[in-house]
Amino acid sequence: MRDTERAVLRIKAEQHALLHHCLLPLLVILSTVLLPQRELSAESLNQNRIWGDSATELKDTSWQIIADKITRYTDPDRIIAEGNVLLHPREEKGGEPTVLQADWINYTRSEGRVEARGNIVLKRAKRNLTAEKATIDLDSQEASFTEATLFIPKYQLHFTSRQINKTSEDIYHFQDGYYTTCSIEEGKKPPWQLKTGEGTLDLNGLGLLRDTVLRVKGFPVFYVPYLPIPLSRERETGFLLPELSSSSRSGVGIAAPYFINLSPSSDLTFFPGYLSRRGPSAGLEFRYFAGYESKVFLGASYLNDQTEDTPADDYKSDGFLRQKENRYWIWGKGDYDFGDRLITRIDLDIVSDRDYLQEFENSVARFDELDSKMFDQTGRGFGEPSLPYRLSRFNLNKSWDSAFLGGQIIGIDDSDYPPAAANQINSLPHLIYAGFNRLTNFPFDLTWNTDYVNYWREEGIGEERLDLHPRLISSLPLPPSLEGMVSAGYRETIYSINSYGNSDWKFEETQFRSSWDVKSELGTTLVRDFGTTMGSWEHISHSFRPEASYHYRWVNNDDPLPALDIVDTLPDINRLTYSLNNYFRARGRDGNGKPFEKYLGYVKLSQYYDLQEARRDLTTPWDERRPFSDIALRMDIYPLPRWELKFRSRYSVYGEGVTNYDLFTKYSTTRGDNFSIDYRYERDAAIHEINAEVETKLTNTLIFQGDIKQSLENDETVSSSLNLIYHPQCWALKFSVENTPEDERIAIVLSLVGLGDSLGIGFTEDLAEGGGIETTLEGNVLDISDSMRSNEE
């Protein structure tokens, strides 16, 4: 029995040993596999999370970790997380949120340091960074990444490097890196990228690259030892890739703009270049912007021309034979608001010779481009490049509720011939004081205009002139359906005549002239609404306003006077004028039932009858009186959205037909295509021409631009140009052909998104904003303002 009991006890002991040595370790293994290790604190007993609890060491931020497996060690205090690791702050306290993903991390809590490996993704609100290895100091924001790529989604910027070191919030240093704005596809080379030995990136502004090679589809194109590049798409110093051209007159040309950021509100662009048949060229453009009413644009272009005109090769065949010389254009536009309605305006336009702006308007001088930009930004252009004189002026104006004081200085630069330049008249200065005053105790109001000018020239007659012109205005006592006014004014003009050089003035230096005039106006307005079923229109409103006026002026012209402007040559007037004004508007409700009103345009007819001409004595048997003026027609119509139609015309009532007309129409599509035609005829000026422009997107990446100026008077093409732009996601190539009777020019420009367009000097900025074609580019900061060209004449 005892042997049997001993056998049973031995078997039970062996079973307990088996359970202790086999089953318990098996259960431990199973529990380890099925349930990850957790921190023993109460906070960690929920959803595999560990919370940092050392606010001082972690800048008052508790970090949260989620992983497949988490193990905590107490000496030193660190956490190891494995598998689908996610680390982020439990609460964001300002700044950009940070999320770290990895396959494995070692978080040393006492030092605030994280080591990570495998499929690392560091996400921020404005950037993403991927890497294979990383060491991150959560306190100082310093970090190092191996085999890393930095991506900024807003600008599509990619930086890939073997080693990236982050030294502060927005500054990164890297070695053996690549930079591109093209989408990176695995196994494919980007359309372009910059390969650089080392560099520094400041994500708020500038990147500095050393030993850089531009690669196109993996092939090296050119090398730059030191290259600054913009990173914020704001005004930052950097290069634009060169423009290459070939011209029948100028030969092969190259231009390589360089942009310099001076301050948040000012910048400078330098345009060095060379023309093989002409010589070296250069350009400079300064821009300052502090608001819509406070902006300055100054610039210059220069060409050391190695050629000269000859009788056999006279540019424009105008008889002006230009000699070999330094050729230049100095220009500027400026507006500045000092506050309290004190505003200044500056216009600068000085040119070396009469041919320079026409000969190089699309290359060295860039006249067409700058004229358009200045009109958009300031509302003032430079005038036609063919004008033989250029005007510069400075205005300073102060206004009050009922008065205006303005001063102006005007200088004329005559680029025709030196003898003519001496005869140009300059205003040094011109002052105007005008105002309005309501006279409460009288049935009329008082206005005044005081004008002083000093006309100076090197050769000929000049003058100092003071012109005083007060005026009384009163409304007419008429029925409510009529509106009318009458005014009377007296004008006294005092002259001091000056002779400069060899002047032939033979009269008294002090002269006087007096005049008086009377004006009256009468008008009424008739309005009628017409019901319609055109689309969403419910009514078309027609406002008809007939107006009539009478103007009589008598001038004492007994004393001899100079004839320098229209004030000096003030004529007698005895004239009746009428006008018929028609205004159209549409009213209705949109798709949401909200009422709307749309302006459709206006049509105006006007003519005057000259009583003085009707009573004039005939001088010859063939002389005839013509008291009726031409009938003038003005029409602005907007028949459809994005379609405008303008027409100006004059018709002779004496059998001469139409004496001039100008028909302009423009249509824009919703995606930004533009088509325009301008048909112009002026009999007295011998102008008969048609100008057409087109800009359209042929495909998502191919853009066509073209324009032609055709003289119907001379049956010749004045100028024509074609631009074909290939513009995929991250780069653009423009091929241009320009043709004039004197020159044929071909140009090729390569622009890389993220380089040229971000500087405000590449052609891709025009595609993004202001050019009408929608692209994937961000809007350009350097388009100084969003002001649009006025539709007013």
PDB file of N, CA, C and O in Angstrom, residues 329 332-333 347-349 367 370-376 378-384 390-391 393 789:
ATOM      1  N   TRP A 329      17.709 103.667 -71.850  1.00  0.00           N
ATOM      2  CA  TRP A 329      16.373 104.152 -71.496  1.00  0.00           C
ATOM      3  C   TRP A 329      16.272 104.151 -69.982  1.00  0.00           C
ATOM      4  O   TRP A 329      16.523 103.154 -69.324  1.00  0.00           O
ATOM      5  N   GLY A 332      10.566 105.405 -64.970  1.00  0.00           N
ATOM      6  CA  GLY A 332      10.078 105.288 -63.605  1.00  0.00           C
ATOM      7  C   GLY A 332       8.619 105.683 -63.489  1.00  0.00           C
ATOM      8  O   GLY A 332       8.122 106.511 -64.255  1.00  0.00           O
ATOM      9  N   LYS A 333       7.942 105.089 -62.530  1.00  0.00           N
ATOM     10  CA  LYS A 333       6.580 105.440 -62.148  1.00  0.00           C
ATOM     11  C   LYS A 333       6.502 105.352 -60.632  1.00  0.00           C
ATOM     12  O   LYS A 333       7.001 104.401 -60.034  1.00  0.00           O
ATOM     13  N   ASP A 347       6.631 110.443 -62.871  1.00  0.00           N
ATOM     14  CA  ASP A 347       6.796 109.762 -64.154  1.00  0.00           C
ATOM     15  C   ASP A 347       8.155 110.155 -64.715  1.00  0.00           C
ATOM     16  O   ASP A 347       8.448 111.353 -64.862  1.00  0.00           O
ATOM     17  N   LEU A 348       8.978 109.156 -65.043  1.00  0.00           N
ATOM     18  CA  LEU A 348      10.320 109.383 -65.569  1.00  0.00           C
ATOM     19  C   LEU A 348      10.459 108.630 -66.879  1.00  0.00           C
ATOM     20  O   LEU A 348      10.159 107.431 -66.949  1.00  0.00           O
ATOM     21  N   ASP A 349      10.914 109.322 -67.934  1.00  0.00           N
ATOM     22  CA  ASP A 349      11.028 108.705 -69.261  1.00  0.00           C
ATOM     23  C   ASP A 349      12.105 109.453 -70.046  1.00  0.00           C
ATOM     24  O   ASP A 349      11.857 110.529 -70.601  1.00  0.00           O
ATOM     25  N   PHE A 367      10.124  97.205 -73.554  1.00  0.00           N
ATOM     26  CA  PHE A 367       9.156  98.299 -73.485  1.00  0.00           C
ATOM     27  C   PHE A 367       7.729  97.781 -73.391  1.00  0.00           C
ATOM     28  O   PHE A 367       6.944  98.244 -72.561  1.00  0.00           O
ATOM     29  N   LEU A 370       6.960  96.311 -69.907  1.00  0.00           N
ATOM     30  CA  LEU A 370       6.938  97.302 -68.838  1.00  0.00           C
ATOM     31  C   LEU A 370       5.774  98.272 -68.999  1.00  0.00           C
ATOM     32  O   LEU A 370       5.161  98.691 -68.012  1.00  0.00           O
ATOM     33  N   ASP A 371       5.452  98.656 -70.234  1.00  0.00           N
ATOM     34  CA  ASP A 371       4.338  99.568 -70.468  1.00  0.00           C
ATOM     35  C   ASP A 371       3.035  98.950 -69.974  1.00  0.00           C
ATOM     36  O   ASP A 371       2.221  99.615 -69.323  1.00  0.00           O
ATOM     37  N   SER A 372       2.841  97.671 -70.252  1.00  0.00           N
ATOM     38  CA  SER A 372       1.632  96.990 -69.796  1.00  0.00           C
ATOM     39  C   SER A 372       1.592  96.875 -68.277  1.00  0.00           C
ATOM     40  O   SER A 372       0.555  97.121 -67.638  1.00  0.00           O
ATOM     41  N   LYS A 373       2.722  96.524 -67.668  1.00  0.00           N
ATOM     42  CA  LYS A 373       2.759  96.383 -66.215  1.00  0.00           C
ATOM     43  C   LYS A 373       2.521  97.714 -65.515  1.00  0.00           C
ATOM     44  O   LYS A 373       1.798  97.795 -64.519  1.00  0.00           O
ATOM     45  N   MET A 374       3.135  98.796 -66.019  1.00  0.00           N
ATOM     46  CA  MET A 374       2.958 100.089 -65.376  1.00  0.00           C
ATOM     47  C   MET A 374       1.523 100.586 -65.500  1.00  0.00           C
ATOM     48  O   MET A 374       0.986 101.212 -64.587  1.00  0.00           O
ATOM     49  N   PHE A 375       0.884 100.305 -66.632  1.00  0.00           N
ATOM     50  CA  PHE A 375      -0.516 100.697 -66.779  1.00  0.00           C
ATOM     51  C   PHE A 375      -1.382  99.944 -65.778  1.00  0.00           C
ATOM     52  O   PHE A 375      -2.289 100.511 -65.162  1.00  0.00           O
ATOM     53  N   ASP A 376      -1.105  98.667 -65.582  1.00  0.00           N
ATOM     54  CA  ASP A 376      -1.872  97.881 -64.623  1.00  0.00           C
ATOM     55  C   ASP A 376      -1.645  98.364 -63.197  1.00  0.00           C
ATOM     56  O   ASP A 376      -2.580  98.402 -62.382  1.00  0.00           O
ATOM     57  N   THR A 378      -0.227 101.452 -62.079  1.00  0.00           N
ATOM     58  CA  THR A 378      -0.375 102.880 -61.773  1.00  0.00           C
ATOM     59  C   THR A 378      -1.440 103.568 -62.604  1.00  0.00           C
ATOM     60  O   THR A 378      -1.776 104.717 -62.319  1.00  0.00           O
ATOM     61  N   GLY A 379      -1.948 102.907 -63.654  1.00  0.00           N
ATOM     62  CA  GLY A 379      -2.915 103.551 -64.533  1.00  0.00           C
ATOM     63  C   GLY A 379      -2.282 104.490 -65.534  1.00  0.00           C
ATOM     64  O   GLY A 379      -2.985 105.217 -66.242  1.00  0.00           O
ATOM     65  N   ARG A 380      -0.940 104.477 -65.639  1.00  0.00           N
ATOM     66  CA  ARG A 380      -0.237 105.375 -66.552  1.00  0.00           C
ATOM     67  C   ARG A 380       0.822 104.579 -67.303  1.00  0.00           C
ATOM     68  O   ARG A 380       1.629 103.887 -66.699  1.00  0.00           O
ATOM     69  N   GLY A 381       0.807 104.696 -68.629  1.00  0.00           N
ATOM     70  CA  GLY A 381       1.827 104.047 -69.439  1.00  0.00           C
ATOM     71  C   GLY A 381       2.906 105.028 -69.842  1.00  0.00           C
ATOM     72  O   GLY A 381       3.028 106.121 -69.279  1.00  0.00           O
ATOM     73  N   PHE A 382       3.691 104.662 -70.850  1.00  0.00           N
ATOM     74  CA  PHE A 382       4.804 105.492 -71.301  1.00  0.00           C
ATOM     75  C   PHE A 382       4.528 106.194 -72.628  1.00  0.00           C
ATOM     76  O   PHE A 382       5.376 106.935 -73.106  1.00  0.00           O
ATOM     77  N   GLY A 383       3.382 105.960 -73.235  1.00  0.00           N
ATOM     78  CA  GLY A 383       3.162 106.505 -74.561  1.00  0.00           C
ATOM     79  C   GLY A 383       3.786 105.611 -75.616  1.00  0.00           C
ATOM     80  O   GLY A 383       4.556 104.702 -75.324  1.00  0.00           O
ATOM     81  N   GLU A 384       3.441 105.864 -76.873  1.00  0.00           N
ATOM     82  CA  GLU A 384       3.937 105.036 -77.965  1.00  0.00           C
ATOM     83  C   GLU A 384       5.466 105.078 -78.039  1.00  0.00           C
ATOM     84  O   GLU A 384       6.068 106.141 -77.857  1.00  0.00           O
ATOM     85  N   ARG A 390       9.989 112.298 -75.074  1.00  0.00           N
ATOM     86  CA  ARG A 390       9.558 111.554 -73.890  1.00  0.00           C
ATOM     87  C   ARG A 390       9.302 112.550 -72.762  1.00  0.00           C
ATOM     88  O   ARG A 390      10.055 113.511 -72.576  1.00  0.00           O
ATOM     89  N   LEU A 391       8.252 112.315 -72.005  1.00  0.00           N
ATOM     90  CA  LEU A 391       7.788 113.258 -70.989  1.00  0.00           C
ATOM     91  C   LEU A 391       8.064 112.709 -69.595  1.00  0.00           C
ATOM     92  O   LEU A 391       7.712 111.569 -69.284  1.00  0.00           O
ATOM     93  N   ARG A 393       7.598 113.874 -65.389  1.00  0.00           N
ATOM     94  CA  ARG A 393       6.901 114.865 -64.564  1.00  0.00           C
ATOM     95  C   ARG A 393       6.846 114.436 -63.109  1.00  0.00           C
ATOM     96  O   ARG A 393       6.954 113.257 -62.781  1.00  0.00           O
ATOM     97  N   ARG A 789      -6.820  97.261 -65.135  1.00  0.00           N
ATOM     98  CA  ARG A 789      -6.867  98.367 -66.079  1.00  0.00           C
ATOM     99  C   ARG A 789      -8.299  98.879 -66.203  1.00  0.00           C
ATOM    100  O   ARG A 789      -9.240  98.140 -66.373  1.00  0.00           O
TER     101      ARG A 789
END
